[in-house]
Short mmCIF file of C-alpha atoms in Angstrom, two decimals:
data_model
loop_
_atom_site.label_atom_id
_atom_site.label_comp_id
_atom_site.label_asym_id
_atom_site.label_seq_id
_atom_site.Cartn_x
_atom_site.Cartn_y
_atom_site.Cartn_z
CA MET A 23 -40.55 -15.20 54.39
CA ILE A 24 -36.60 -15.27 53.71
CA SER A 25 -34.81 -12.09 55.11
CA PHE A 26 -32.01 -10.94 53.65
CA ASP A 27 -29.08 -10.08 55.72
CA PHE A 28 -27.60 -6.68 53.53
CA THR A 29 -24.22 -6.66 55.19
CA ASP A 30 -23.29 -10.57 54.23
CA PRO A 31 -20.70 -9.97 51.70
CA PHE A 32 -22.30 -13.05 49.54
CA ILE A 33 -25.78 -11.27 49.46
CA LEU A 34 -24.05 -7.97 48.55
CA THR A 35 -22.06 -9.59 45.41
CA PHE A 36 -25.76 -11.42 44.59
CA LEU A 37 -27.34 -8.55 44.43
CA LEU A 38 -24.57 -6.60 42.37
CA LEU A 39 -24.58 -9.68 39.85
CA LEU A 40 -28.22 -9.08 39.56
CA VAL A 41 -27.17 -5.08 38.24
CA CYS A 42 -24.77 -7.16 35.81
CA MET A 43 -27.35 -9.12 34.44
CA LEU A 44 -29.79 -5.84 33.70
CA ILE A 45 -27.26 -4.42 31.79
CA ALA A 46 -26.55 -7.24 29.95
CA MET A 47 -30.26 -7.35 29.43
CA ILE A 48 -30.39 -3.88 27.47
CA ARG A 49 -27.99 -5.34 25.31
CA VAL A 50 -30.38 -8.22 24.49
CA LEU A 51 -33.40 -5.66 23.72
CA LEU A 52 -31.21 -3.21 21.85
CA GLY A 53 -29.47 -5.92 19.86
CA PRO A 54 -29.27 -4.74 16.24
CA THR A 55 -28.95 -8.47 14.92
CA THR A 56 -30.06 -11.75 16.23
CA PRO A 57 -26.41 -12.93 17.12
CA ASP A 58 -25.87 -9.88 19.34
CA ARG A 59 -28.65 -10.70 21.37
CA VAL A 60 -27.80 -14.57 21.67
CA VAL A 61 -24.40 -12.98 23.14
CA GLY A 62 -26.26 -11.15 25.81
CA LEU A 63 -28.35 -14.19 26.47
CA ASP A 64 -25.26 -16.59 26.93
CA THR A 65 -23.51 -13.95 29.18
CA ILE A 66 -26.80 -13.54 31.11
CA ASN A 67 -26.47 -17.76 31.60
CA THR A 68 -22.98 -17.46 32.78
CA LEU A 69 -23.77 -14.65 35.32
CA VAL A 70 -26.96 -16.60 36.36
CA ILE A 71 -24.78 -19.76 37.04
CA ALA A 72 -22.46 -17.50 39.04
CA ALA A 73 -25.26 -15.93 40.92
CA MET A 74 -26.62 -19.38 41.79
CA ILE A 75 -23.03 -20.04 43.35
CA ILE A 76 -23.06 -17.42 45.49
CA TYR A 77 -26.58 -17.55 46.64
CA GLY A 78 -26.03 -21.25 47.74
CA ALA A 79 -22.93 -20.10 49.71
CA ALA A 80 -24.99 -17.25 51.67
CA PHE A 81 -27.84 -19.52 52.86
CA ASP A 82 -25.34 -22.59 53.25
CA GLU A 83 -27.32 -24.84 51.21
CA VAL A 84 -25.75 -27.06 48.66
CA ILE A 85 -28.97 -27.69 46.39
CA TYR A 86 -28.70 -24.49 44.69
CA ILE A 87 -25.06 -25.43 43.41
CA ASP A 88 -26.63 -28.92 42.24
CA VAL A 89 -29.16 -26.89 40.06
CA ALA A 90 -26.26 -24.27 38.92
CA ILE A 91 -24.63 -27.58 37.60
CA VAL A 92 -27.31 -28.77 35.62
CA TYR A 93 -28.21 -25.05 34.44
CA ALA A 94 -24.75 -24.58 33.00
CA LEU A 95 -24.85 -27.98 30.85
CA LEU A 96 -28.70 -27.46 29.84
CA SER A 97 -27.84 -23.59 28.89
CA PHE A 98 -25.00 -24.84 26.84
CA ILE A 99 -27.16 -27.27 24.97
CA THR A 100 -29.25 -24.33 24.51
CA THR A 101 -26.83 -22.15 22.79
CA LEU A 102 -25.51 -24.73 20.70
CA PHE A 103 -29.07 -25.31 19.12
CA ILE A 104 -29.61 -21.48 18.58
CA ALA A 105 -26.45 -21.13 16.49
CA LYS A 106 -27.56 -24.20 14.60
CA TYR A 107 -30.65 -23.03 14.01
CA LEU A 108 -29.07 -19.33 12.74
CA GLU A 109 -26.85 -20.80 10.12
CA GLY A 110 -29.78 -22.50 8.71
CA GLY A 111 -29.12 -26.31 9.26
CA LYS A 112 -31.28 -28.75 10.26
CA LEU A 113 -31.93 -29.17 14.03
CA MET B 14 -15.91 -53.45 26.27
CA LEU B 15 -13.27 -51.81 27.33
CA ALA B 16 -14.91 -48.13 26.23
CA PHE B 17 -17.95 -49.60 28.71
CA ILE B 18 -15.81 -50.31 31.55
CA GLY B 19 -13.86 -46.92 31.18
CA THR B 20 -17.24 -44.93 31.09
CA THR B 21 -18.58 -46.58 34.01
CA ILE B 22 -16.04 -46.31 36.19
CA PHE B 23 -15.80 -42.52 34.83
CA CYS B 24 -19.52 -42.16 36.08
CA PHE B 25 -18.90 -43.73 39.45
CA ILE B 26 -16.14 -41.49 40.56
CA VAL B 27 -18.33 -38.58 39.52
CA TRP B 28 -21.15 -40.14 41.52
CA LEU B 29 -18.68 -40.55 44.64
CA THR B 30 -17.61 -36.90 44.25
CA LEU B 31 -20.97 -35.45 44.36
CA THR B 32 -22.44 -37.70 46.99
CA PHE B 33 -19.35 -37.19 49.51
CA ASN B 34 -20.64 -34.83 52.54
CA GLY B 35 -17.84 -35.21 55.21
CA HIS B 36 -18.60 -38.41 56.28
CA MET B 37 -17.68 -42.00 54.59
CA TRP B 38 -20.63 -43.31 51.93
CA GLY B 39 -23.01 -45.58 53.23
CA THR B 40 -23.44 -48.88 51.70
CA ASP B 41 -27.15 -47.72 50.00
CA GLU B 42 -25.19 -45.04 48.34
CA ILE B 43 -22.65 -47.09 46.95
CA ILE B 44 -24.88 -49.82 45.60
CA ALA B 45 -26.98 -46.96 44.05
CA GLY B 46 -23.94 -45.68 42.44
CA ILE B 47 -23.07 -48.80 40.94
CA PHE B 48 -26.19 -49.46 39.20
CA LEU B 49 -26.59 -45.82 37.77
CA SER B 50 -22.87 -45.79 36.86
CA VAL B 51 -23.99 -49.25 34.81
CA VAL B 52 -26.75 -47.55 33.38
CA GLY B 53 -24.69 -44.41 32.03
CA GLY B 54 -22.24 -46.79 30.88
CA ILE B 55 -24.19 -48.46 28.61
CA ALA B 56 -25.82 -45.19 27.34
CA ALA B 57 -22.76 -43.48 26.43
CA ARG B 58 -19.96 -45.53 25.87
CA LYS B 59 -19.97 -44.98 22.13
CA VAL B 60 -20.07 -41.51 22.44
CA PHE B 61 -17.49 -40.92 25.30
CA VAL B 62 -15.00 -43.00 24.42
CA LYS B 63 -13.34 -42.95 21.17
CA ASP B 64 -10.08 -43.93 21.26
CA PHE B 65 -7.74 -44.81 24.45
CA LYS B 66 -4.94 -41.92 23.84
CA MET B 67 -6.35 -40.24 26.38
CA ALA B 68 -6.13 -42.95 28.79
CA ASN B 69 -1.84 -42.14 28.92
CA PRO B 70 -1.21 -40.38 32.44
CA LYS B 71 1.72 -38.77 30.90
CA ARG B 72 -1.12 -36.71 28.78
CA TRP B 73 -2.85 -35.69 32.13
CA LEU B 74 0.40 -34.69 33.71
CA PHE B 75 0.95 -32.42 30.89
CA PHE B 76 -2.45 -30.98 31.16
CA ILE B 77 -1.63 -30.17 34.65
CA ALA B 78 1.38 -28.59 33.75
CA TYR B 79 -0.67 -26.55 31.04
CA LEU B 80 -2.48 -25.07 33.49
CA GLY B 81 -0.01 -22.56 34.87
CA PRO B 82 0.77 -20.69 31.75
CA PHE B 83 -2.61 -20.71 30.60
CA PHE B 84 -3.98 -19.10 33.66
CA TYR B 85 -1.02 -16.54 33.38
CA GLN B 86 -2.11 -15.80 29.50
CA MET B 87 -5.60 -15.97 30.96
CA ALA B 88 -5.09 -13.21 33.37
CA LYS B 89 -3.38 -10.99 30.53
CA ALA B 90 -6.41 -11.60 28.33
CA ASN B 91 -8.77 -9.84 30.79
CA PHE B 92 -6.55 -7.07 31.36
CA ASP B 93 -6.18 -6.68 27.66
CA VAL B 94 -10.03 -6.82 27.34
CA ALA B 95 -10.48 -4.36 30.20
CA TYR B 96 -7.97 -1.93 28.78
CA ARG B 97 -10.25 -2.14 25.48
CA VAL B 98 -13.27 -1.64 27.19
CA ILE B 99 -11.95 1.37 28.39
CA THR B 100 -10.23 3.16 25.44
CA GLY B 101 -12.40 1.63 23.03
CA LYS B 102 -8.79 1.12 20.44
CA ILE B 103 -9.41 -1.78 18.33
CA ASN B 104 -8.24 -2.82 15.07
CA PRO B 105 -10.13 -6.50 14.65
CA GLY B 106 -10.02 -9.08 11.27
CA ILE B 107 -10.34 -12.38 10.77
CA VAL B 108 -7.07 -14.41 10.00
CA LYS B 109 -6.29 -17.72 8.82
CA MET B 110 -4.11 -19.94 10.41
CA SER B 111 -2.67 -23.54 10.09
CA PRO B 112 -1.70 -24.88 13.57
CA GLY B 113 -0.67 -27.80 11.83
CA LEU B 114 -2.32 -30.40 14.10
CA LYS B 115 -3.58 -33.87 12.86
CA SER B 116 -6.36 -35.04 15.78
CA ASP B 117 -9.65 -33.36 16.51
CA THR B 118 -9.05 -33.85 19.94
CA ALA B 119 -6.14 -31.63 19.66
CA LEU B 120 -7.97 -28.94 17.60
CA THR B 121 -10.74 -28.62 19.92
CA PHE B 122 -8.34 -28.18 22.57
CA LEU B 123 -6.27 -25.32 20.93
CA ALA B 124 -9.52 -23.56 19.82
CA ASN B 125 -10.29 -23.28 23.36
CA SER B 126 -7.36 -22.20 24.80
CA ILE B 127 -7.11 -19.76 22.21
CA THR B 128 -10.77 -18.40 22.96
CA LEU B 129 -10.07 -17.51 26.46
CA THR B 130 -6.77 -16.13 25.74
CA PRO B 131 -5.32 -12.33 24.90
CA GLY B 132 -7.16 -11.01 22.20
CA THR B 133 -8.39 -13.98 20.17
CA LEU B 134 -11.65 -15.88 19.24
CA SER B 135 -11.63 -18.94 17.21
CA VAL B 136 -14.53 -18.98 14.46
CA ASP B 137 -14.42 -21.56 11.89
CA THR B 138 -12.41 -24.49 10.95
CA ASP B 139 -12.15 -26.03 7.22
CA ASP B 140 -11.24 -29.53 6.33
CA GLU B 141 -7.30 -29.18 6.19
CA LYS B 142 -7.56 -28.35 10.16
CA ASN B 143 -7.30 -24.44 9.39
CA LEU B 144 -8.32 -22.59 12.02
CA TYR B 145 -9.96 -18.97 11.27
CA VAL B 146 -9.53 -16.59 14.38
CA HIS B 147 -11.27 -13.63 15.10
CA TRP B 148 -8.12 -11.24 16.13
CA ILE B 149 -8.82 -8.04 17.98
CA ASN B 150 -6.01 -6.09 17.34
CA VAL B 151 -4.08 -7.26 14.40
CA ASP B 152 -0.71 -6.99 13.95
CA GLU B 153 0.41 -5.48 10.55
CA GLU B 154 3.71 -7.28 10.39
CA ALA B 155 1.57 -10.85 10.41
CA LEU B 156 -0.62 -9.57 7.74
CA LYS B 157 2.24 -9.39 4.96
CA LYS B 158 2.92 -13.07 4.97
CA MET B 159 0.98 -15.60 3.17
CA PRO B 160 0.41 -18.40 5.33
CA ARG B 161 -0.02 -16.33 8.44
CA PRO B 162 2.35 -16.97 11.12
CA CYS B 163 0.97 -18.95 14.19
CA GLU B 164 3.06 -17.30 16.92
CA PRO B 165 1.87 -13.66 17.35
CA VAL B 166 -1.64 -15.36 17.78
CA CYS B 167 -1.85 -18.45 19.87
CA SER B 168 2.49 -18.53 20.94
CA THR B 169 3.10 -21.60 22.67
CA PHE B 170 -0.32 -23.20 22.53
CA PRO B 171 -0.38 -25.56 19.79
CA LYS B 172 3.00 -27.30 21.51
CA TRP B 173 0.82 -27.91 24.08
CA ALA B 174 -2.02 -29.20 22.56
CA ARG B 175 0.29 -31.69 20.74
CA ARG B 176 1.59 -32.78 23.77
CA VAL B 177 -1.47 -33.12 25.70
CA ALA B 178 -3.72 -34.48 22.74
CA GLU B 179 -2.30 -35.75 19.81
CA MET C 2 -12.04 -10.65 61.02
CA THR C 3 -9.44 -13.47 60.21
CA TYR C 4 -7.17 -13.34 57.00
CA VAL C 5 -9.59 -16.02 55.26
CA GLU C 6 -12.56 -13.44 55.42
CA TRP C 7 -10.56 -10.92 53.70
CA LEU C 8 -9.14 -13.53 51.30
CA ILE C 9 -12.74 -14.21 50.27
CA TYR C 10 -14.07 -10.46 50.32
CA ILE C 11 -11.10 -9.72 47.73
CA PHE C 12 -11.83 -12.73 45.50
CA LEU C 13 -15.29 -11.66 45.34
CA GLY C 14 -14.33 -8.21 44.48
CA ILE C 15 -12.14 -9.36 41.69
CA GLY C 16 -14.90 -11.49 40.20
CA LEU C 17 -17.12 -8.87 40.48
CA PHE C 18 -15.30 -6.71 38.86
CA PHE C 19 -14.68 -8.71 35.70
CA ASN C 20 -18.26 -9.62 35.58
CA PHE C 21 -19.33 -6.27 35.48
CA LEU C 22 -16.48 -5.53 33.11
CA ALA C 23 -18.07 -7.91 30.76
CA SER C 24 -21.55 -6.36 31.04
CA VAL C 25 -19.91 -2.90 30.03
CA GLY C 26 -17.90 -4.51 27.25
CA LEU C 27 -21.14 -5.70 25.93
CA MET C 28 -22.24 -2.35 25.63
CA ARG C 29 -19.45 -0.64 24.53
CA PHE C 30 -18.06 -2.90 21.59
CA PRO C 31 -19.37 -2.22 17.97
CA ASP C 32 -19.84 -5.86 16.78
CA VAL C 33 -20.96 -9.10 17.47
CA TYR C 34 -17.33 -10.66 17.83
CA THR C 35 -15.56 -8.25 19.86
CA ARG C 36 -18.51 -8.21 22.15
CA LEU C 37 -18.23 -12.16 22.05
CA HIS C 38 -14.45 -11.64 23.55
CA ALA C 39 -15.95 -9.31 26.24
CA GLY C 40 -18.71 -11.60 27.14
CA THR C 41 -16.85 -15.32 27.20
CA LYS C 42 -13.58 -13.99 28.59
CA CYS C 43 -14.58 -11.58 31.26
CA THR C 44 -17.16 -13.70 32.54
CA THR C 45 -14.99 -16.97 32.58
CA PHE C 46 -12.58 -15.13 34.53
CA GLY C 47 -14.86 -13.84 36.87
CA SER C 48 -16.79 -16.72 37.36
CA ILE C 49 -13.65 -18.44 38.59
CA PHE C 50 -12.98 -15.95 41.30
CA LEU C 51 -16.77 -16.06 42.65
CA SER C 52 -15.92 -20.00 42.91
CA LEU C 53 -12.76 -19.95 44.28
CA ALA C 54 -14.51 -17.56 46.92
CA VAL C 55 -16.96 -20.08 47.75
CA ILE C 56 -14.40 -23.21 47.61
CA ILE C 57 -12.35 -21.12 50.37
CA TYR C 58 -15.90 -20.29 52.41
CA GLY C 59 -16.36 -24.38 52.38
CA ILE C 60 -12.91 -25.51 53.28
CA TRP C 61 -13.17 -22.88 56.15
CA LYS C 62 -16.44 -23.85 57.44
CA TYR C 63 -15.06 -27.46 57.11
CA HIS C 64 -12.16 -26.81 59.23
CA GLU C 65 -14.50 -24.66 61.97
CA GLY C 66 -16.27 -28.15 62.40
CA ASP C 67 -19.42 -27.71 60.16
CA THR C 68 -18.63 -31.03 58.27
CA PRO C 69 -21.11 -31.17 55.70
CA LEU C 70 -20.16 -27.69 54.23
CA ILE C 71 -17.16 -29.47 52.31
CA SER C 72 -19.90 -30.42 49.88
CA LEU C 73 -20.14 -27.06 49.01
CA SER C 74 -16.68 -26.54 47.92
CA ILE C 75 -16.41 -29.67 45.87
CA HIS C 76 -19.80 -29.16 44.16
CA THR C 77 -18.73 -25.63 43.42
CA PHE C 78 -15.64 -27.04 41.72
CA ILE C 79 -17.73 -29.29 39.39
CA ALA C 80 -20.13 -26.50 38.44
CA LEU C 81 -16.48 -24.30 37.22
CA VAL C 82 -14.83 -27.25 35.36
CA ALA C 83 -18.51 -27.21 33.68
CA ILE C 84 -18.25 -23.69 33.09
CA MET C 85 -14.76 -23.64 31.96
CA LEU C 86 -15.57 -26.59 29.23
CA THR C 87 -18.90 -25.08 27.92
CA ASN C 88 -18.05 -21.47 27.54
CA PRO C 89 -15.48 -21.27 24.94
CA THR C 90 -17.16 -23.60 22.91
CA GLY C 91 -20.61 -21.85 23.12
CA ALA C 92 -18.75 -18.60 22.26
CA HIS C 93 -17.20 -20.52 19.30
CA ALA C 94 -20.62 -21.55 17.92
CA ILE C 95 -22.39 -18.24 18.18
CA ALA C 96 -19.18 -16.99 15.85
CA ARG C 97 -19.42 -19.63 13.35
CA ALA C 98 -23.39 -19.15 13.41
CA ALA C 99 -22.93 -15.02 12.88
CA HIS C 100 -20.28 -15.56 10.48
CA ARG C 101 -22.91 -17.69 8.28
CA SER C 102 -25.89 -15.81 8.64
CA GLY C 103 -24.01 -13.00 7.15
CA VAL C 104 -22.80 -10.56 10.36
CA LYS C 105 -19.92 -8.85 9.01
CA PRO C 106 -17.14 -7.95 11.34
CA ALA C 107 -17.06 -4.04 11.94
CA MET C 108 -13.67 -2.17 11.19
CA ALA C 109 -12.28 -5.07 10.08
CA VAL C 110 -8.82 -4.77 8.39
CA VAL C 111 -8.75 -8.26 6.77
CA ASP C 112 -11.14 -11.03 6.52
CA ASP C 113 -9.84 -14.27 5.30
CA LEU C 114 -13.33 -16.56 5.80
CA GLU C 115 -15.07 -14.03 3.81
CA GLU C 116 -12.61 -15.02 0.94
CA LYS C 117 -13.07 -18.75 1.72
CA GLU C 118 -16.56 -18.43 1.59
CA GLU C 119 -16.75 -16.77 -1.66
CA GLU C 120 -14.47 -19.57 -3.47
CA ASN C 121 -16.97 -22.34 -2.28
CA ASP C 122 -19.76 -19.97 -3.58
CA ASP C 123 -18.22 -20.10 -7.00
CA ASP C 124 -18.05 -23.70 -7.24
#
């Protein structure tokens, strides 16, 4: 069981980033059009990468940051695919 | 062949950066790195290297010099967005402009730069290398002319793009 | 408390402020394009400052004798380069897809792209 030290600034930043993600999630749920939802998801992706970097620094583990690099590249490809799909082109 | 060597060297440098942990690299790490770089070089040589314009070190120096004004503009952009988030004052529109660049690399560079700088977001391009820019606070003066002027949208960036990537 | 720690806290604060601003902008702006302004610029700038805090933390620990933690800085730098390259490109793709799928910019005073697409439809 991992115990969080809530006085650690990195852990605090991580939790506040989760709050930002929740606010962006409201836009994903509300979003009147599909592109609105995609914008929300794109913002959440960047916030997740930042949160992973902060989490790696909080526990001095480099492996989380490696995951963040791969996540950044994969989420970029996902965004491009969704955009292509919205345009109505062939995948 | 030259493209293959360039891609392999690039892959190897990235490998060395990623495996550095405060001590020198072991022999096994170097051998595994060379093997994987050759695999990467064979797989990506046609995608990664189109021509050898970017191998010129002068372009890299210009790129590093460009980072200074770029970060200044980026900080300005963020305070601009903060102002608009808080007050809600917007006057948006999509304008067409011709930066007059020839190569695709330069146009990509310019489009990415103006997306990150104040009040502008590149939306589309066409075959004549014109950019369509979403402008969050349209200047009424700029709308009167009909090729739209470049300066209010992207200040000195076309000049930098020409130096770095054309 | 050393000066380095204060520097790290200040950078974390700035980064958090801009990331929070991105979420609020996402809620407040009226249409896709203006939301992209908030969602792209602010998250990129905020992530730069959060990453800078982690990079400084890694170098500081390296100085204090915790040698392997220098890789924390290097890997964070590579993640930062990945963010800065992919974020504007993704925003550009979404904006183009939104315009082609028929979302009009709200409160727009001018729309040159609209005219161009109408010309293409006539052909």
